[in-house]
Amino acid sequence: MKKILLLSLVIIVNAIQCLGQQDTLFWFSPPKIPNSITTTETRLAVKAFNQSATVTVSLPANNSFTPQTITIPANSIQEFDFSTLFTTLYPSASGIQNNGVKISSNQPISTEWIINNTTYKEDFILKGQMALGSDFYVPMQKHWSVSSTGNAGFTIVASVDNTTVLITPKTAASTSTSSSVSATFSVLLQKGQTFFVNKSNLGDATSLAGSIVSSNQPVAVTVYEHGTGTSS
């Protein structure tokens, strides 16, 4: 009985720790925000643990962005406020974008990307280097439809130059470079560049769940969905 209780306690503690991944390097591809939204509060919350941490946020593919650095005291949380950078972080134009976010630290930290708009709110708990990989199956719900003013899809960020990404959407989609895609295609990304795949027919019963993303170099994938409505 004691062994069972101890095992249960270990599982619970590990589950709590997994809620906020501790690491010294994070990559994030901001979601594709609906075009009807033109401004939003955006913050990056960073938590330091037993030691103070010097944290730098950069957009490696965007030379016009000046990296920002702060030092966070041990056992405390501070925030970067990027609310004035809406068009930089969430570009509405088509094409491959230069908005991939790199977060680096000299000590382990945990991070959370927060979007706060009256009609659009999202919190992304970043998973550090565990989020990087070369083969992904995109997880998305299949039960609810999405309103015409919403968005459903995923974005990809390259962590190194000359990254070839092979994408297989499971339903008709619009992308960074095409208004209609339903078959496997490839895209070449440089370090810090991003690419989005958005569900085309938001109101129907189809889903991008199970879409495949594979690459020859490590990438990170962000899944987003906003404006769910009636069940299908």
C-alpha positions as protocol buffer text, in pm:
chain_id: "A"
residue {
  index: 1
  type: MET
  ca { x: 0 y: 0 z: 0 }
}
residue {
  index: 2
  type: LYS
  ca { x: 285 y: 241 z: 87 }
}
residue {
  index: 3
  type: LYS
  ca { x: 452 y: 171 z: -247 }
}
residue {
  index: 4
  type: ILE
  ca { x: 129 y: 247 z: -434 }
}
residue {
  index: 5
  type: LEU
  ca { x: 81 y: 575 z: -246 }
}
residue {
  index: 6
  type: LEU
  ca { x: 443 y: 676 z: -306 }
}
residue {
  index: 7
  type: LEU
  ca { x: 414 y: 599 z: -677 }
}
residue {
  index: 8
  type: SER
  ca { x: 93 y: 804 z: -695 }
}
residue {
  index: 9
  type: LEU
  ca { x: 265 y: 1095 z: -522 }
}
residue {
  index: 10
  type: VAL
  ca { x: 558 y: 1084 z: -765 }
}
residue {
  index: 11
  type: ILE
  ca { x: 319 y: 1083 z: -1062 }
}
residue {
  index: 12
  type: ILE
  ca { x: 126 y: 1382 z: -923 }
}
residue {
  index: 13
  type: VAL
  ca { x: 444 y: 1582 z: -854 }
}
residue {
  index: 14
  type: ASN
  ca { x: 581 y: 1510 z: -1202 }
}
residue {
  index: 15
  type: ALA
  ca { x: 251 y: 1613 z: -1359 }
}
residue {
  index: 16
  type: ILE
  ca { x: 260 y: 1947 z: -1174 }
}
residue {
  index: 17
  type: GLN
  ca { x: 618 y: 2011 z: -1284 }
}
residue {
  index: 18
  type: CYS
  ca { x: 524 y: 1942 z: -1646 }
}
residue {
  index: 19
  type: LEU
  ca { x: 273 y: 2228 z: -1644 }
}
residue {
  index: 20
  type: GLY
  ca { x: 559 y: 2473 z: -1683 }
}
residue {
  index: 21
  type: GLN
  ca { x: 860 y: 2333 z: -1867 }
}
residue {
  index: 22
  type: GLN
  ca { x: 1192 y: 2453 z: -1725 }
}
residue {
  index: 23
  type: ASP
  ca { x: 1462 y: 2519 z: -1983 }
}
residue {
  index: 24
  type: THR
  ca { x: 1717 y: 2775 z: -2102 }
}
residue {
  index: 25
  type: LEU
  ca { x: 1596 y: 2791 z: -2465 }
}
residue {
  index: 26
  type: PHE
  ca { x: 1245 y: 2835 z: -2606 }
}
residue {
  index: 27
  type: TRP
  ca { x: 1114 y: 2882 z: -2961 }
}
residue {
  index: 28
  type: PHE
  ca { x: 764 y: 3013 z: -3027 }
}
residue {
  index: 29
  type: SER
  ca { x: 562 y: 3076 z: -3341 }
}
residue {
  index: 30
  type: PRO
  ca { x: 282 y: 3327 z: -3262 }
}
residue {
  index: 31
  type: PRO
  ca { x: -67 y: 3213 z: -3369 }
}
residue {
  index: 32
  type: LYS
  ca { x: -248 y: 3347 z: -3676 }
}
residue {
  index: 33
  type: ILE
  ca { x: -487 y: 3596 z: -3521 }
}
residue {
  index: 34
  type: PRO
  ca { x: -820 y: 3663 z: -3701 }
}
residue {
  index: 35
  type: ASN
  ca { x: -795 y: 3958 z: -3940 }
}
residue {
  index: 36
  type: SER
  ca { x: -1081 y: 4132 z: -3757 }
}
residue {
  index: 37
  type: ILE
  ca { x: -849 y: 4189 z: -3460 }
}
residue {
  index: 38
  type: THR
  ca { x: -603 y: 4472 z: -3513 }
}
residue {
  index: 39
  type: THR
  ca { x: -458 y: 4522 z: -3167 }
}
residue {
  index: 40
  type: THR
  ca { x: -414 y: 4318 z: -2850 }
}
residue {
  index: 41
  type: GLU
  ca { x: -225 y: 4308 z: -2526 }
}
residue {
  index: 42
  type: THR
  ca { x: 67 y: 4066 z: -2557 }
}
residue {
  index: 43
  type: ARG
  ca { x: 293 y: 3972 z: -2266 }
}
residue {
  index: 44
  type: LEU
  ca { x: 562 y: 3714 z: -2205 }
}
residue {
  index: 45
  type: ALA
  ca { x: 569 y: 3604 z: -1840 }
}
residue {
  index: 46
  type: VAL
  ca { x: 900 y: 3454 z: -1726 }
}
residue {
  index: 47
  type: LYS
  ca { x: 964 y: 3278 z: -1397 }
}
residue {
  index: 48
  type: ALA
  ca { x: 1312 y: 3232 z: -1246 }
}
residue {
  index: 49
  type: PHE
  ca { x: 1371 y: 2958 z: -991 }
}
residue {
  index: 50
  type: ASN
  ca { x: 1654 y: 2910 z: -741 }
}
residue {
  index: 51
  type: GLN
  ca { x: 1892 y: 3146 z: -921 }
}
residue {
  index: 52
  type: SER
  ca { x: 1848 y: 3483 z: -1088 }
}
residue {
  index: 53
  type: ALA
  ca { x: 1822 y: 3457 z: -1465 }
}
residue {
  index: 54
  type: THR
  ca { x: 1926 y: 3690 z: -1747 }
}
residue {
  index: 55
  type: VAL
  ca { x: 1671 y: 3643 z: -2023 }
}
residue {
  index: 56
  type: THR
  ca { x: 1689 y: 3767 z: -2383 }
}
residue {
  index: 57
  type: VAL
  ca { x: 1401 y: 3772 z: -2631 }
}
residue {
  index: 58
  type: SER
  ca { x: 1484 y: 3806 z: -3000 }
}
residue {
  index: 59
  type: LEU
  ca { x: 1330 y: 3766 z: -3346 }
}
residue {
  index: 60
  type: PRO
  ca { x: 1625 y: 3607 z: -3532 }
}
residue {
  index: 61
  type: ALA
  ca { x: 1472 y: 3656 z: -3878 }
}
residue {
  index: 62
  type: ASN
  ca { x: 1376 y: 4021 z: -3818 }
}
residue {
  index: 63
  type: ASN
  ca { x: 1676 y: 4253 z: -3821 }
}
residue {
  index: 64
  type: SER
  ca { x: 1458 y: 4554 z: -3737 }
}
residue {
  index: 65
  type: PHE
  ca { x: 1370 y: 4410 z: -3397 }
}
residue {
  index: 66
  type: THR
  ca { x: 1612 y: 4496 z: -3117 }
}
residue {
  index: 67
  type: PRO
  ca { x: 1656 y: 4203 z: -2876 }
}
residue {
  index: 68
  type: GLN
  ca { x: 1527 y: 4276 z: -2526 }
}
residue {
  index: 69
  type: THR
  ca { x: 1706 y: 4156 z: -2211 }
}
residue {
  index: 70
  type: ILE
  ca { x: 1603 y: 4162 z: -1845 }
}
residue {
  index: 71
  type: THR
  ca { x: 1746 y: 4006 z: -1529 }
}
residue {
  index: 72
  type: ILE
  ca { x: 1491 y: 3830 z: -1311 }
}
residue {
  index: 73
  type: PRO
  ca { x: 1565 y: 3780 z: -938 }
}
residue {
  index: 74
  type: ALA
  ca { x: 1553 y: 3426 z: -802 }
}
residue {
  index: 75
  type: ASN
  ca { x: 1207 y: 3285 z: -725 }
}
residue {
  index: 76
  type: SER
  ca { x: 1020 y: 3566 z: -898 }
}
residue {
  index: 77
  type: ILE
  ca { x: 824 y: 3645 z: -1214 }
}
residue {
  index: 78
  type: GLN
  ca { x: 867 y: 3935 z: -1454 }
}
residue {
  index: 79
  type: GLU
  ca { x: 707 y: 4018 z: -1786 }
}
residue {
  index: 80
  type: PHE
  ca { x: 807 y: 4147 z: -2127 }
}
residue {
  index: 81
  type: ASP
  ca { x: 532 y: 4367 z: -2271 }
}
residue {
  index: 82
  type: PHE
  ca { x: 505 y: 4339 z: -2650 }
}
residue {
  index: 83
  type: SER
  ca { x: 162 y: 4502 z: -2687 }
}
residue {
  index: 84
  type: THR
  ca { x: 299 y: 4777 z: -2915 }
}
residue {
  index: 85
  type: LEU
  ca { x: 442 y: 4519 z: -3159 }
}
residue {
  index: 86
  type: PHE
  ca { x: 112 y: 4380 z: -3288 }
}
residue {
  index: 87
  type: THR
  ca { x: 189 y: 4408 z: -3660 }
}
residue {
  index: 88
  type: THR
  ca { x: 538 y: 4264 z: -3605 }
}
residue {
  index: 89
  type: LEU
  ca { x: 423 y: 3960 z: -3407 }
}
residue {
  index: 90
  type: TYR
  ca { x: 91 y: 3897 z: -3585 }
}
residue {
  index: 91
  type: PRO
  ca { x: 133 y: 4008 z: -3948 }
}
residue {
  index: 92
  type: SER
  ca { x: -183 y: 3994 z: -4158 }
}
residue {
  index: 93
  type: ALA
  ca { x: -1 y: 3979 z: -4493 }
}
residue {
  index: 94
  type: SER
  ca { x: 52 y: 3651 z: -4672 }
}
residue {
  index: 95
  type: GLY
  ca { x: 392 y: 3496 z: -4732 }
}
residue {
  index: 96
  type: ILE
  ca { x: 659 y: 3348 z: -4508 }
}
residue {
  index: 97
  type: GLN
  ca { x: 692 y: 3566 z: -4198 }
}
residue {
  index: 98
  type: ASN
  ca { x: 989 y: 3676 z: -3984 }
}
residue {
  index: 99
  type: ASN
  ca { x: 807 y: 3672 z: -3649 }
}
residue {
  index: 100
  type: GLY
  ca { x: 948 y: 3358 z: -3486 }
}
residue {
  index: 101
  type: VAL
  ca { x: 1038 y: 3425 z: -3121 }
}
residue {
  index: 102
  type: LYS
  ca { x: 1353 y: 3294 z: -2952 }
}
residue {
  index: 103
  type: ILE
  ca { x: 1385 y: 3312 z: -2572 }
}
residue {
  index: 104
  type: SER
  ca { x: 1721 y: 3232 z: -2416 }
}
residue {
  index: 105
  type: SER
  ca { x: 1841 y: 3238 z: -2056 }
}
residue {
  index: 106
  type: ASN
  ca { x: 2158 y: 3167 z: -1861 }
}
residue {
  index: 107
  type: GLN
  ca { x: 1954 y: 2974 z: -1602 }
}
residue {
  index: 108
  type: PRO
  ca { x: 1648 y: 2747 z: -1621 }
}
residue {
  index: 109
  type: ILE
  ca { x: 1321 y: 2940 z: -1648 }
}
residue {
  index: 110
  type: SER
  ca { x: 957 y: 2877 z: -1738 }
}
residue {
  index: 111
  type: THR
  ca { x: 765 y: 3097 z: -1982 }
}
residue {
  index: 112
  type: GLU
  ca { x: 408 y: 3180 z: -2078 }
}
residue {
  index: 113
  type: TRP
  ca { x: 290 y: 3377 z: -2383 }
}
residue {
  index: 114
  type: ILE
  ca { x: -28 y: 3573 z: -2300 }
}
residue {
  index: 115
  type: ILE
  ca { x: -269 y: 3728 z: -2551 }
}
residue {
  index: 116
  type: ASN
  ca { x: -545 y: 3940 z: -2397 }
}
residue {
  index: 117
  type: ASN
  ca { x: -807 y: 4103 z: -2620 }
}
residue {
  index: 118
  type: THR
  ca { x: -1174 y: 4157 z: -2540 }
}
residue {
  index: 119
  type: THR
  ca { x: -1269 y: 3897 z: -2805 }
}
residue {
  index: 120
  type: TYR
  ca { x: -951 y: 3690 z: -2821 }
}
residue {
  index: 121
  type: LYS
  ca { x: -769 y: 3549 z: -2519 }
}
residue {
  index: 122
  type: GLU
  ca { x: -497 y: 3283 z: -2528 }
}
residue {
  index: 123
  type: ASP
  ca { x: -230 y: 3152 z: -2289 }
}
residue {
  index: 124
  type: PHE
  ca { x: 51 y: 2938 z: -2431 }
}
residue {
  index: 125
  type: ILE
  ca { x: 273 y: 2752 z: -2183 }
}
residue {
  index: 126
  type: LEU
  ca { x: 602 y: 2712 z: -2370 }
}
residue {
  index: 127
  type: LYS
  ca { x: 779 y: 2376 z: -2353 }
}
residue {
  index: 128
  type: GLY
  ca { x: 1139 y: 2468 z: -2418 }
}
residue {
  index: 129
  type: GLN
  ca { x: 1359 y: 2242 z: -2626 }
}
residue {
  index: 130
  type: MET
  ca { x: 1117 y: 1954 z: -2571 }
}
residue {
  index: 131
  type: ALA
  ca { x: 887 y: 2136 z: -2815 }
}
residue {
  index: 132
  type: LEU
  ca { x: 1141 y: 2103 z: -3096 }
}
residue {
  index: 133
  type: GLY
  ca { x: 1115 y: 1806 z: -3328 }
}
residue {
  index: 134
  type: SER
  ca { x: 1109 y: 1686 z: -3686 }
}
residue {
  index: 135
  type: ASP
  ca { x: 784 y: 1484 z: -3695 }
}
residue {
  index: 136
  type: PHE
  ca { x: 446 y: 1609 z: -3568 }
}
residue {
  index: 137
  type: TYR
  ca { x: 83 y: 1501 z: -3585 }
}
residue {
  index: 138
  type: VAL
  ca { x: -126 y: 1812 z: -3523 }
}
residue {
  index: 139
  type: PRO
  ca { x: -380 y: 1767 z: -3237 }
}
residue {
  index: 140
  type: MET
  ca { x: -708 y: 1956 z: -3284 }
}
residue {
  index: 141
  type: GLN
  ca { x: -1066 y: 1902 z: -3173 }
}
residue {
  index: 142
  type: LYS
  ca { x: -1326 y: 1763 z: -3414 }
}
residue {
  index: 143
  type: HIS
  ca { x: -1647 y: 1825 z: -3220 }
}
residue {
  index: 144
  type: TRP
  ca { x: -1705 y: 2200 z: -3253 }
}
residue {
  index: 145
  type: SER
  ca { x: -1734 y: 2414 z: -3561 }
}
residue {
  index: 146
  type: VAL
  ca { x: -1554 y: 2750 z: -3582 }
}
residue {
  index: 147
  type: SER
  ca { x: -1727 y: 3081 z: -3652 }
}
residue {
  index: 148
  type: SER
  ca { x: -1648 y: 3279 z: -3966 }
}
residue {
  index: 149
  type: THR
  ca { x: -1476 y: 3543 z: -3751 }
}
residue {
  index: 150
  type: GLY
  ca { x: -1254 y: 3287 z: -3580 }
}
residue {
  index: 151
  type: ASN
  ca { x: -942 y: 3096 z: -3674 }
}
residue {
  index: 152
  type: ALA
  ca { x: -823 y: 2736 z: -3653 }
}
residue {
  index: 153
  type: GLY
  ca { x: -485 y: 2610 z: -3760 }
}
residue {
  index: 154
  type: PHE
  ca { x: -117 y: 2584 z: -3674 }
}
residue {
  index: 155
  type: THR
  ca { x: 206 y: 2774 z: -3726 }
}
residue {
  index: 156
  type: ILE
  ca { x: 562 y: 2646 z: -3762 }
}
residue {
  index: 157
  type: VAL
  ca { x: 892 y: 2813 z: -3671 }
}
residue {
  index: 158
  type: ALA
  ca { x: 1238 y: 2703 z: -3787 }
}
residue {
  index: 159
  type: SER
  ca { x: 1517 y: 2694 z: -3527 }
}
residue {
  index: 160
  type: VAL
  ca { x: 1800 y: 2673 z: -3784 }
}
residue {
  index: 161
  type: ASP
  ca { x: 1864 y: 2792 z: -4139 }
}
residue {
  index: 162
  type: ASN
  ca { x: 1773 y: 2592 z: -4449 }
}
residue {
  index: 163
  type: THR
  ca { x: 1490 y: 2397 z: -4290 }
}
residue {
  index: 164
  type: THR
  ca { x: 1270 y: 2212 z: -4536 }
}
residue {
  index: 165
  type: VAL
  ca { x: 924 y: 2142 z: -4396 }
}
residue {
  index: 166
  type: LEU
  ca { x: 684 y: 1889 z: -4548 }
}
residue {
  index: 167
  type: ILE
  ca { x: 318 y: 1957 z: -4460 }
}
residue {
  index: 168
  type: THR
  ca { x: 14 y: 1735 z: -4518 }
}
residue {
  index: 169
  type: PRO
  ca { x: -313 y: 1910 z: -4418 }
}
residue {
  index: 170
  type: LYS
  ca { x: -606 y: 1680 z: -4336 }
}
residue {
  index: 171
  type: THR
  ca { x: -863 y: 1920 z: -4477 }
}
residue {
  index: 172
  type: ALA
  ca { x: -872 y: 2212 z: -4719 }
}
residue {
  index: 173
  type: ALA
  ca { x: -650 y: 2489 z: -4587 }
}
residue {
  index: 174
  type: SER
  ca { x: -516 y: 2833 z: -4663 }
}
residue {
  index: 175
  type: THR
  ca { x: -148 y: 2894 z: -4593 }
}
residue {
  index: 176
  type: SER
  ca { x: 115 y: 3165 z: -4585 }
}
residue {
  index: 177
  type: THR
  ca { x: 164 y: 3125 z: -4959 }
}
residue {
  index: 178
  type: SER
  ca { x: -161 y: 2978 z: -5097 }
}
residue {
  index: 179
  type: SER
  ca { x: -534 y: 3042 z: -5061 }
}
residue {
  index: 180
  type: SER
  ca { x: -621 y: 2675 z: -5113 }
}
residue {
  index: 181
  type: VAL
  ca { x: -418 y: 2364 z: -5029 }
}
residue {
  index: 182
  type: SER
  ca { x: -540 y: 2006 z: -4981 }
}
residue {
  index: 183
  type: ALA
  ca { x: -233 y: 1794 z: -5065 }
}
residue {
  index: 184
  type: THR
  ca { x: 120 y: 1749 z: -4933 }
}
residue {
  index: 185
  type: PHE
  ca { x: 355 y: 2040 z: -5005 }
}
residue {
  index: 186
  type: SER
  ca { x: 693 y: 2166 z: -4886 }
}
residue {
  index: 187
  type: VAL
  ca { x: 831 y: 2502 z: -4775 }
}
residue {
  index: 188
  type: LEU
  ca { x: 1185 y: 2625 z: -4706 }
}
residue {
  index: 189
  type: LEU
  ca { x: 1234 y: 2830 z: -4387 }
}
residue {
  index: 190
  type: GLN
  ca { x: 1534 y: 3012 z: -4245 }
}
residue {
  index: 191
  type: LYS
  ca { x: 1606 y: 3047 z: -3872 }
}
residue {
  index: 192
  type: GLY
  ca { x: 1324 y: 3237 z: -3704 }
}
residue {
  index: 193
  type: GLN
  ca { x: 1089 y: 3232 z: -4003 }
}
residue {
  index: 194
  type: THR
  ca { x: 733 y: 3106 z: -3962 }
}
residue {
  index: 195
  type: PHE
  ca { x: 463 y: 2954 z: -4178 }
}
residue {
  index: 196
  type: PHE
  ca { x: 92 y: 2915 z: -4102 }
}
residue {
  index: 197
  type: VAL
  ca { x: -172 y: 2663 z: -4212 }
}
residue {
  index: 198
  type: ASN
  ca { x: -531 y: 2774 z: -4150 }
}
residue {
  index: 199
  type: LYS
  ca { x: -852 y: 2575 z: -4191 }
}
residue {
  index: 200
  type: SER
  ca { x: -1035 y: 2709 z: -4499 }
}
residue {
  index: 201
  type: ASN
  ca { x: -1397 y: 2615 z: -4427 }
}
residue {
  index: 202
  type: LEU
  ca { x: -1440 y: 2721 z: -4067 }
}
residue {
  index: 203
  type: GLY
  ca { x: -1809 y: 2637 z: -4040 }
}
residue {
  index: 204
  type: ASP
  ca { x: -1802 y: 2278 z: -4168 }
}
residue {
  index: 205
  type: ALA
  ca { x: -1740 y: 1952 z: -3984 }
}
residue {
  index: 206
  type: THR
  ca { x: -1387 y: 1894 z: -4112 }
}
residue {
  index: 207
  type: SER
  ca { x: -1074 y: 1943 z: -3903 }
}
residue {
  index: 208
  type: LEU
  ca { x: -701 y: 1983 z: -3941 }
}
residue {
  index: 209
  type: ALA
  ca { x: -658 y: 1718 z: -3669 }
}
residue {
  index: 210
  type: GLY
  ca { x: -399 y: 1465 z: -3776 }
}
residue {
  index: 211
  type: SER
  ca { x: -223 y: 1698 z: -4019 }
}
residue {
  index: 212
  type: ILE
  ca { x: 141 y: 1595 z: -4057 }
}
residue {
  index: 213
  type: VAL
  ca { x: 445 y: 1822 z: -4022 }
}
residue {
  index: 214
  type: SER
  ca { x: 790 y: 1678 z: -4089 }
}
residue {
  index: 215
  type: SER
  ca { x: 1122 y: 1853 z: -4140 }
}
residue {
  index: 216
  type: ASN
  ca { x: 1493 y: 1796 z: -4191 }
}
residue {
  index: 217
  type: GLN
  ca { x: 1580 y: 2027 z: -3900 }
}
residue {
  index: 218
  type: PRO
  ca { x: 1416 y: 2091 z: -3558 }
}
residue {
  index: 219
  type: VAL
  ca { x: 1100 y: 2305 z: -3569 }
}
residue {
  index: 220
  type: ALA
  ca { x: 834 y: 2403 z: -3317 }
}
residue {
  index: 221
  type: VAL
  ca { x: 460 y: 2399 z: -3390 }
}
residue {
  index: 222
  type: THR
  ca { x: 190 y: 2616 z: -3231 }
}
residue {
  index: 223
  type: VAL
  ca { x: -174 y: 2501 z: -3254 }
}
residue {
  index: 224
  type: TYR
  ca { x: -452 y: 2758 z: -3218 }
}
residue {
  index: 225
  type: GLU
  ca { x: -831 y: 2772 z: -3239 }
}
residue {
  index: 226
  type: HIS
  ca { x: -1061 y: 3065 z: -3170 }
}
residue {
  index: 227
  type: GLY
  ca { x: -1434 y: 3107 z: -3213 }
}
residue {
  index: 228
  type: THR
  ca { x: -1570 y: 2757 z: -3153 }
}
residue {
  index: 229
  type: GLY
  ca { x: -1945 y: 2733 z: -3184 }
}
residue {
  index: 230
  type: THR
  ca { x: -2210 y: 2464 z: -3225 }
}
residue {
  index: 231
  type: SER
  ca { x: -2117 y: 2098 z: -3226 }
}
residue {
  index: 232
  type: SER
  ca { x: -2090 y: 1914 z: -3557 }
}
